[in-house]
Amino acid sequence: RAAITMLKNDSLLLPLKQDEKTLLVLMGKDSTCHFATQLKNYLQDSLQVVVVSSEQMQNKDSLMLSDTIAMADVVVFAQFTKEIAVEQYESMLSHCNGKSVVVGFISPYLLRSYTDCYKSASSFVMAYEMSESAQDAVAKALMGEFVPTGKLPVDMDSVCFRKFDEHQLLSQNKNRYRS
């Protein structure tokens, strides 16, 4: 629970409210995962769950959720995998119109691959792992039972928002460790 990190909540979508239609988009897990079950316990009939399969996540043209996203008041994207086409993710987020919450159950080092996606999210929470206790803690945080106060274990500028020339970085590191 102490590690859960809220990186932003620009549109003040959090905490989630029971009287709002919430769409949960699961990427890398099925609808029986602990996180979906916990959110369902809180939100009951106002929660709709959509599972995005591995095949759909890789195929840029196969996923059309725009109508489903448009009907929701809030869209929560729960990322449990790195196997997502960036274009796919950006497309889903572009249909949210300021009502997206991204939850990363992934390593913070994977943020670099999805920089633009995370920048365009309205709210962004990191859990860093997929354990049931992490899923439970994030559900509680999203519902306002506690305010996430964790800190990123890495510098966002170096991991995510600053582009490095990999060859320059490798040569700098090589020179630093020469004897």
PDB file of C-alpha atoms in Angstrom:
ATOM      1  CA  ARG A   1       0.000   0.000   0.000  1.00  0.00           C
ATOM      2  CA  ALA A   2       2.831   2.420   0.806  1.00  0.00           C
ATOM      3  CA  ALA A   3       4.364   1.880  -2.630  1.00  0.00           C
ATOM      4  CA  ILE A   4       1.253   2.832  -4.623  1.00  0.00           C
ATOM      5  CA  THR A   5       2.114   6.049  -6.449  1.00  0.00           C
ATOM      6  CA  MET A   6      -0.259   8.624  -7.898  1.00  0.00           C
ATOM      7  CA  LEU A   7       1.654  10.414 -10.625  1.00  0.00           C
ATOM      8  CA  LYS A   8      -1.227  12.656 -11.617  1.00  0.00           C
ATOM      9  CA  ASN A   9      -4.928  13.292 -11.148  1.00  0.00           C
ATOM     10  CA  ASP A  10      -5.423  16.226 -13.520  1.00  0.00           C
ATOM     11  CA  SER A  11      -9.169  16.000 -14.054  1.00  0.00           C
ATOM     12  CA  LEU A  12      -9.801  14.979 -10.447  1.00  0.00           C
ATOM     13  CA  LEU A  13     -11.321  11.706 -11.604  1.00  0.00           C
ATOM     14  CA  LEU A  14     -10.147  10.034  -8.426  1.00  0.00           C
ATOM     15  CA  PRO A  15     -11.596   8.834  -6.213  1.00  0.00           C
ATOM     16  CA  LEU A  16     -14.061   6.951  -8.411  1.00  0.00           C
ATOM     17  CA  LYS A  17     -17.735   7.393  -7.616  1.00  0.00           C
ATOM     18  CA  GLN A  18     -20.411   4.713  -7.417  1.00  0.00           C
ATOM     19  CA  ASP A  19     -22.924   6.823  -9.332  1.00  0.00           C
ATOM     20  CA  GLU A  20     -20.671   7.134 -12.400  1.00  0.00           C
ATOM     21  CA  LYS A  21     -20.514   4.591 -15.217  1.00  0.00           C
ATOM     22  CA  THR A  22     -16.990   3.196 -15.061  1.00  0.00           C
ATOM     23  CA  LEU A  23     -15.409   1.136 -17.815  1.00  0.00           C
ATOM     24  CA  LEU A  24     -12.506  -1.088 -16.763  1.00  0.00           C
ATOM     25  CA  VAL A  25     -10.248  -2.088 -19.666  1.00  0.00           C
ATOM     26  CA  LEU A  26      -8.070  -5.018 -18.606  1.00  0.00           C
ATOM     27  CA  MET A  27      -4.879  -5.408 -20.614  1.00  0.00           C
ATOM     28  CA  GLY A  28      -3.042  -8.630 -19.841  1.00  0.00           C
ATOM     29  CA  LYS A  29      -5.537 -10.189 -17.394  1.00  0.00           C
ATOM     30  CA  ASP A  30      -8.982 -11.692 -17.649  1.00  0.00           C
ATOM     31  CA  SER A  31     -12.195 -10.496 -16.037  1.00  0.00           C
ATOM     32  CA  THR A  32     -11.737 -12.822 -13.069  1.00  0.00           C
ATOM     33  CA  CYS A  33      -8.557 -11.072 -11.902  1.00  0.00           C
ATOM     34  CA  HIS A  34      -8.462  -9.794  -8.330  1.00  0.00           C
ATOM     35  CA  PHE A  35      -8.416  -6.121  -9.376  1.00  0.00           C
ATOM     36  CA  ALA A  36     -11.630  -6.473 -11.423  1.00  0.00           C
ATOM     37  CA  THR A  37     -13.311  -8.351  -8.576  1.00  0.00           C
ATOM     38  CA  GLN A  38     -12.319  -5.687  -6.041  1.00  0.00           C
ATOM     39  CA  LEU A  39     -13.566  -2.824  -8.220  1.00  0.00           C
ATOM     40  CA  LYS A  40     -16.800  -4.723  -8.861  1.00  0.00           C
ATOM     41  CA  ASN A  41     -17.291  -5.021  -5.083  1.00  0.00           C
ATOM     42  CA  TYR A  42     -17.040  -1.238  -4.765  1.00  0.00           C
ATOM     43  CA  LEU A  43     -18.783  -0.075  -7.937  1.00  0.00           C
ATOM     44  CA  GLN A  44     -21.265  -2.953  -8.390  1.00  0.00           C
ATOM     45  CA  ASP A  45     -23.579  -2.379 -11.374  1.00  0.00           C
ATOM     46  CA  SER A  46     -21.891   0.856 -12.463  1.00  0.00           C
ATOM     47  CA  LEU A  47     -18.773  -1.080 -13.571  1.00  0.00           C
ATOM     48  CA  GLN A  48     -18.412  -2.607 -17.021  1.00  0.00           C
ATOM     49  CA  VAL A  49     -15.348  -4.773 -17.683  1.00  0.00           C
ATOM     50  CA  VAL A  50     -13.731  -5.211 -21.098  1.00  0.00           C
ATOM     51  CA  VAL A  51     -10.836  -7.611 -21.608  1.00  0.00           C
ATOM     52  CA  VAL A  52      -8.311  -6.794 -24.321  1.00  0.00           C
ATOM     53  CA  SER A  53      -6.632 -10.020 -25.415  1.00  0.00           C
ATOM     54  CA  SER A  54      -2.952 -10.390 -26.267  1.00  0.00           C
ATOM     55  CA  GLU A  55      -3.837 -10.726 -29.948  1.00  0.00           C
ATOM     56  CA  GLN A  56      -5.937  -7.561 -29.867  1.00  0.00           C
ATOM     57  CA  MET A  57      -3.183  -5.651 -28.066  1.00  0.00           C
ATOM     58  CA  GLN A  58      -0.720  -6.446 -30.853  1.00  0.00           C
ATOM     59  CA  ASN A  59      -3.041  -5.826 -33.811  1.00  0.00           C
ATOM     60  CA  LYS A  60      -3.338  -2.110 -34.538  1.00  0.00           C
ATOM     61  CA  ASP A  61      -6.577  -2.505 -36.480  1.00  0.00           C
ATOM     62  CA  SER A  62      -8.544  -5.039 -34.453  1.00  0.00           C
ATOM     63  CA  LEU A  63      -9.667  -3.094 -31.381  1.00  0.00           C
ATOM     64  CA  MET A  64     -12.617  -0.751 -31.648  1.00  0.00           C
ATOM     65  CA  LEU A  65     -13.777   0.389 -28.227  1.00  0.00           C
ATOM     66  CA  SER A  66     -14.692   3.960 -29.116  1.00  0.00           C
ATOM     67  CA  ASP A  67     -18.472   3.448 -28.661  1.00  0.00           C
ATOM     68  CA  THR A  68     -18.015   1.662 -25.338  1.00  0.00           C
ATOM     69  CA  ILE A  69     -15.577   4.338 -24.139  1.00  0.00           C
ATOM     70  CA  ALA A  70     -17.960   7.125 -25.190  1.00  0.00           C
ATOM     71  CA  MET A  71     -20.752   5.724 -22.988  1.00  0.00           C
ATOM     72  CA  ALA A  72     -18.583   5.669 -19.852  1.00  0.00           C
ATOM     73  CA  ASP A  73     -18.116   8.532 -17.402  1.00  0.00           C
ATOM     74  CA  VAL A  74     -14.640   7.252 -16.459  1.00  0.00           C
ATOM     75  CA  VAL A  75     -12.383   4.741 -18.197  1.00  0.00           C
ATOM     76  CA  VAL A  76      -9.804   2.825 -16.121  1.00  0.00           C
ATOM     77  CA  PHE A  77      -7.035   1.164 -18.132  1.00  0.00           C
ATOM     78  CA  ALA A  78      -5.329  -1.535 -16.046  1.00  0.00           C
ATOM     79  CA  GLN A  79      -2.035  -2.470 -17.668  1.00  0.00           C
ATOM     80  CA  PHE A  80      -0.686  -5.853 -16.567  1.00  0.00           C
ATOM     81  CA  THR A  81       1.581  -6.451 -19.558  1.00  0.00           C
ATOM     82  CA  LYS A  82       4.149  -4.776 -21.766  1.00  0.00           C
ATOM     83  CA  GLU A  83       2.720  -6.540 -24.830  1.00  0.00           C
ATOM     84  CA  ILE A  84       0.618  -3.633 -26.056  1.00  0.00           C
ATOM     85  CA  ALA A  85       0.995  -1.872 -29.390  1.00  0.00           C
ATOM     86  CA  VAL A  86       1.631   1.799 -28.597  1.00  0.00           C
ATOM     87  CA  GLU A  87      -0.659   2.908 -31.422  1.00  0.00           C
ATOM     88  CA  GLN A  88      -3.428   0.757 -29.955  1.00  0.00           C
ATOM     89  CA  TYR A  89      -3.032   2.296 -26.506  1.00  0.00           C
ATOM     90  CA  GLU A  90      -2.898   5.857 -27.873  1.00  0.00           C
ATOM     91  CA  SER A  91      -6.017   5.209 -29.944  1.00  0.00           C
ATOM     92  CA  MET A  92      -7.981   3.976 -26.927  1.00  0.00           C
ATOM     93  CA  LEU A  93      -6.845   6.941 -24.803  1.00  0.00           C
ATOM     94  CA  SER A  94      -7.686   9.447 -27.548  1.00  0.00           C
ATOM     95  CA  HIS A  95     -11.363   8.440 -27.307  1.00  0.00           C
ATOM     96  CA  CYS A  96     -11.513   9.175 -23.568  1.00  0.00           C
ATOM     97  CA  ASN A  97     -11.722  12.985 -23.777  1.00  0.00           C
ATOM     98  CA  GLY A  98     -10.163  13.682 -20.397  1.00  0.00           C
ATOM     99  CA  LYS A  99     -11.800  10.852 -18.490  1.00  0.00           C
ATOM    100  CA  SER A 100      -9.033   8.226 -18.386  1.00  0.00           C
ATOM    101  CA  VAL A 101      -7.294   6.637 -15.425  1.00  0.00           C
ATOM    102  CA  VAL A 102      -4.225   4.540 -16.255  1.00  0.00           C
ATOM    103  CA  VAL A 103      -3.054   2.014 -13.677  1.00  0.00           C
ATOM    104  CA  GLY A 104       0.319   0.376 -14.246  1.00  0.00           C
ATOM    105  CA  PHE A 105       0.848  -3.021 -12.670  1.00  0.00           C
ATOM    106  CA  ILE A 106       4.228  -3.042 -14.431  1.00  0.00           C
ATOM    107  CA  SER A 107       7.853  -2.135 -13.858  1.00  0.00           C
ATOM    108  CA  PRO A 108       8.490   1.627 -13.903  1.00  0.00           C
ATOM    109  CA  TYR A 109      11.252   0.985 -16.440  1.00  0.00           C
ATOM    110  CA  LEU A 110       8.576   0.105 -19.001  1.00  0.00           C
ATOM    111  CA  LEU A 111       7.217   3.654 -18.867  1.00  0.00           C
ATOM    112  CA  ARG A 112       9.606   4.734 -21.627  1.00  0.00           C
ATOM    113  CA  SER A 113       7.728   2.616 -24.172  1.00  0.00           C
ATOM    114  CA  TYR A 114       4.413   4.316 -23.405  1.00  0.00           C
ATOM    115  CA  THR A 115       5.466   7.938 -22.741  1.00  0.00           C
ATOM    116  CA  ASP A 116       2.808   9.591 -24.902  1.00  0.00           C
ATOM    117  CA  CYS A 117       0.104   7.301 -23.555  1.00  0.00           C
ATOM    118  CA  TYR A 118       0.832   8.212 -19.968  1.00  0.00           C
ATOM    119  CA  LYS A 119       1.132  11.898 -20.764  1.00  0.00           C
ATOM    120  CA  SER A 120      -2.349  11.897 -22.306  1.00  0.00           C
ATOM    121  CA  ALA A 121      -3.989  10.074 -19.384  1.00  0.00           C
ATOM    122  CA  SER A 122      -6.027  12.247 -17.013  1.00  0.00           C
ATOM    123  CA  SER A 123      -4.979  10.242 -13.955  1.00  0.00           C
ATOM    124  CA  PHE A 124      -2.061   7.891 -13.585  1.00  0.00           C
ATOM    125  CA  VAL A 125      -1.358   5.435 -10.758  1.00  0.00           C
ATOM    126  CA  MET A 126       1.572   3.004 -10.509  1.00  0.00           C
ATOM    127  CA  ALA A 127       1.537  -0.227  -8.513  1.00  0.00           C
ATOM    128  CA  TYR A 128       4.803  -1.739  -9.893  1.00  0.00           C
ATOM    129  CA  GLU A 129       3.674  -5.360  -9.510  1.00  0.00           C
ATOM    130  CA  MET A 130       0.744  -7.678 -10.197  1.00  0.00           C
ATOM    131  CA  SER A 131       0.328  -9.295  -6.777  1.00  0.00           C
ATOM    132  CA  GLU A 132      -3.151  -9.560  -5.280  1.00  0.00           C
ATOM    133  CA  SER A 133      -2.112  -7.249  -2.456  1.00  0.00           C
ATOM    134  CA  ALA A 134      -1.046  -4.593  -4.993  1.00  0.00           C
ATOM    135  CA  GLN A 135      -4.320  -5.020  -6.903  1.00  0.00           C
ATOM    136  CA  ASP A 136      -6.282  -4.718  -3.656  1.00  0.00           C
ATOM    137  CA  ALA A 137      -4.363  -1.592  -2.615  1.00  0.00           C
ATOM    138  CA  VAL A 138      -4.919   0.100  -5.981  1.00  0.00           C
ATOM    139  CA  ALA A 139      -8.658  -0.636  -5.854  1.00  0.00           C
ATOM    140  CA  LYS A 140      -8.803   0.926  -2.385  1.00  0.00           C
ATOM    141  CA  ALA A 141      -6.816   3.955  -3.571  1.00  0.00           C
ATOM    142  CA  LEU A 142      -9.063   4.437  -6.608  1.00  0.00           C
ATOM    143  CA  MET A 143     -12.092   4.385  -4.329  1.00  0.00           C
ATOM    144  CA  GLY A 144     -10.578   6.956  -1.951  1.00  0.00           C
ATOM    145  CA  GLU A 145      -9.926   4.702   1.046  1.00  0.00           C
ATOM    146  CA  PHE A 146      -6.422   6.174   1.148  1.00  0.00           C
ATOM    147  CA  VAL A 147      -4.358   8.686  -0.789  1.00  0.00           C
ATOM    148  CA  PRO A 148      -1.406   7.065  -2.576  1.00  0.00           C
ATOM    149  CA  THR A 149       1.820   8.580  -1.252  1.00  0.00           C
ATOM    150  CA  GLY A 150       4.436   6.307  -2.814  1.00  0.00           C
ATOM    151  CA  LYS A 151       7.354   7.691  -4.786  1.00  0.00           C
ATOM    152  CA  LEU A 152       8.628   6.489  -8.129  1.00  0.00           C
ATOM    153  CA  PRO A 153      11.755   4.397  -7.624  1.00  0.00           C
ATOM    154  CA  VAL A 154      13.230   5.915 -10.791  1.00  0.00           C
ATOM    155  CA  ASP A 155      13.601   9.413 -12.221  1.00  0.00           C
ATOM    156  CA  MET A 156      10.770  10.013 -14.700  1.00  0.00           C
ATOM    157  CA  ASP A 157      12.904  12.346 -16.809  1.00  0.00           C
ATOM    158  CA  SER A 158      15.556   9.743 -17.410  1.00  0.00           C
ATOM    159  CA  VAL A 159      13.162   6.815 -17.802  1.00  0.00           C
ATOM    160  CA  CYS A 160      10.270   8.356 -19.626  1.00  0.00           C
ATOM    161  CA  PHE A 161      10.227  11.912 -20.796  1.00  0.00           C
ATOM    162  CA  ARG A 162      13.763  12.601 -22.003  1.00  0.00           C
ATOM    163  CA  LYS A 163      14.919  10.843 -25.133  1.00  0.00           C
ATOM    164  CA  PHE A 164      18.451   9.493 -25.035  1.00  0.00           C
ATOM    165  CA  ASP A 165      20.789   8.712 -27.859  1.00  0.00           C
ATOM    166  CA  GLU A 166      21.452   5.084 -26.905  1.00  0.00           C
ATOM    167  CA  HIS A 167      24.920   5.039 -28.497  1.00  0.00           C
ATOM    168  CA  GLN A 168      25.924   8.159 -26.569  1.00  0.00           C
ATOM    169  CA  LEU A 169      24.589   6.690 -23.334  1.00  0.00           C
ATOM    170  CA  LEU A 170      26.439   3.395 -23.890  1.00  0.00           C
ATOM    171  CA  SER A 171      29.723   5.151 -24.615  1.00  0.00           C
ATOM    172  CA  GLN A 172      29.325   7.363 -21.528  1.00  0.00           C
ATOM    173  CA  ASN A 173      28.736   4.298 -19.357  1.00  0.00           C
ATOM    174  CA  LYS A 174      31.622   2.430 -20.971  1.00  0.00           C
ATOM    175  CA  ASN A 175      33.999   5.317 -20.255  1.00  0.00           C
ATOM    176  CA  ARG A 176      32.749   5.620 -16.688  1.00  0.00           C
ATOM    177  CA  TYR A 177      33.600   1.999 -15.850  1.00  0.00           C
ATOM    178  CA  ARG A 178      36.936   1.658 -17.605  1.00  0.00           C
ATOM    179  CA  SER A 179      39.824   0.866 -15.330  1.00  0.00           C
TER     180      SER A 179
END
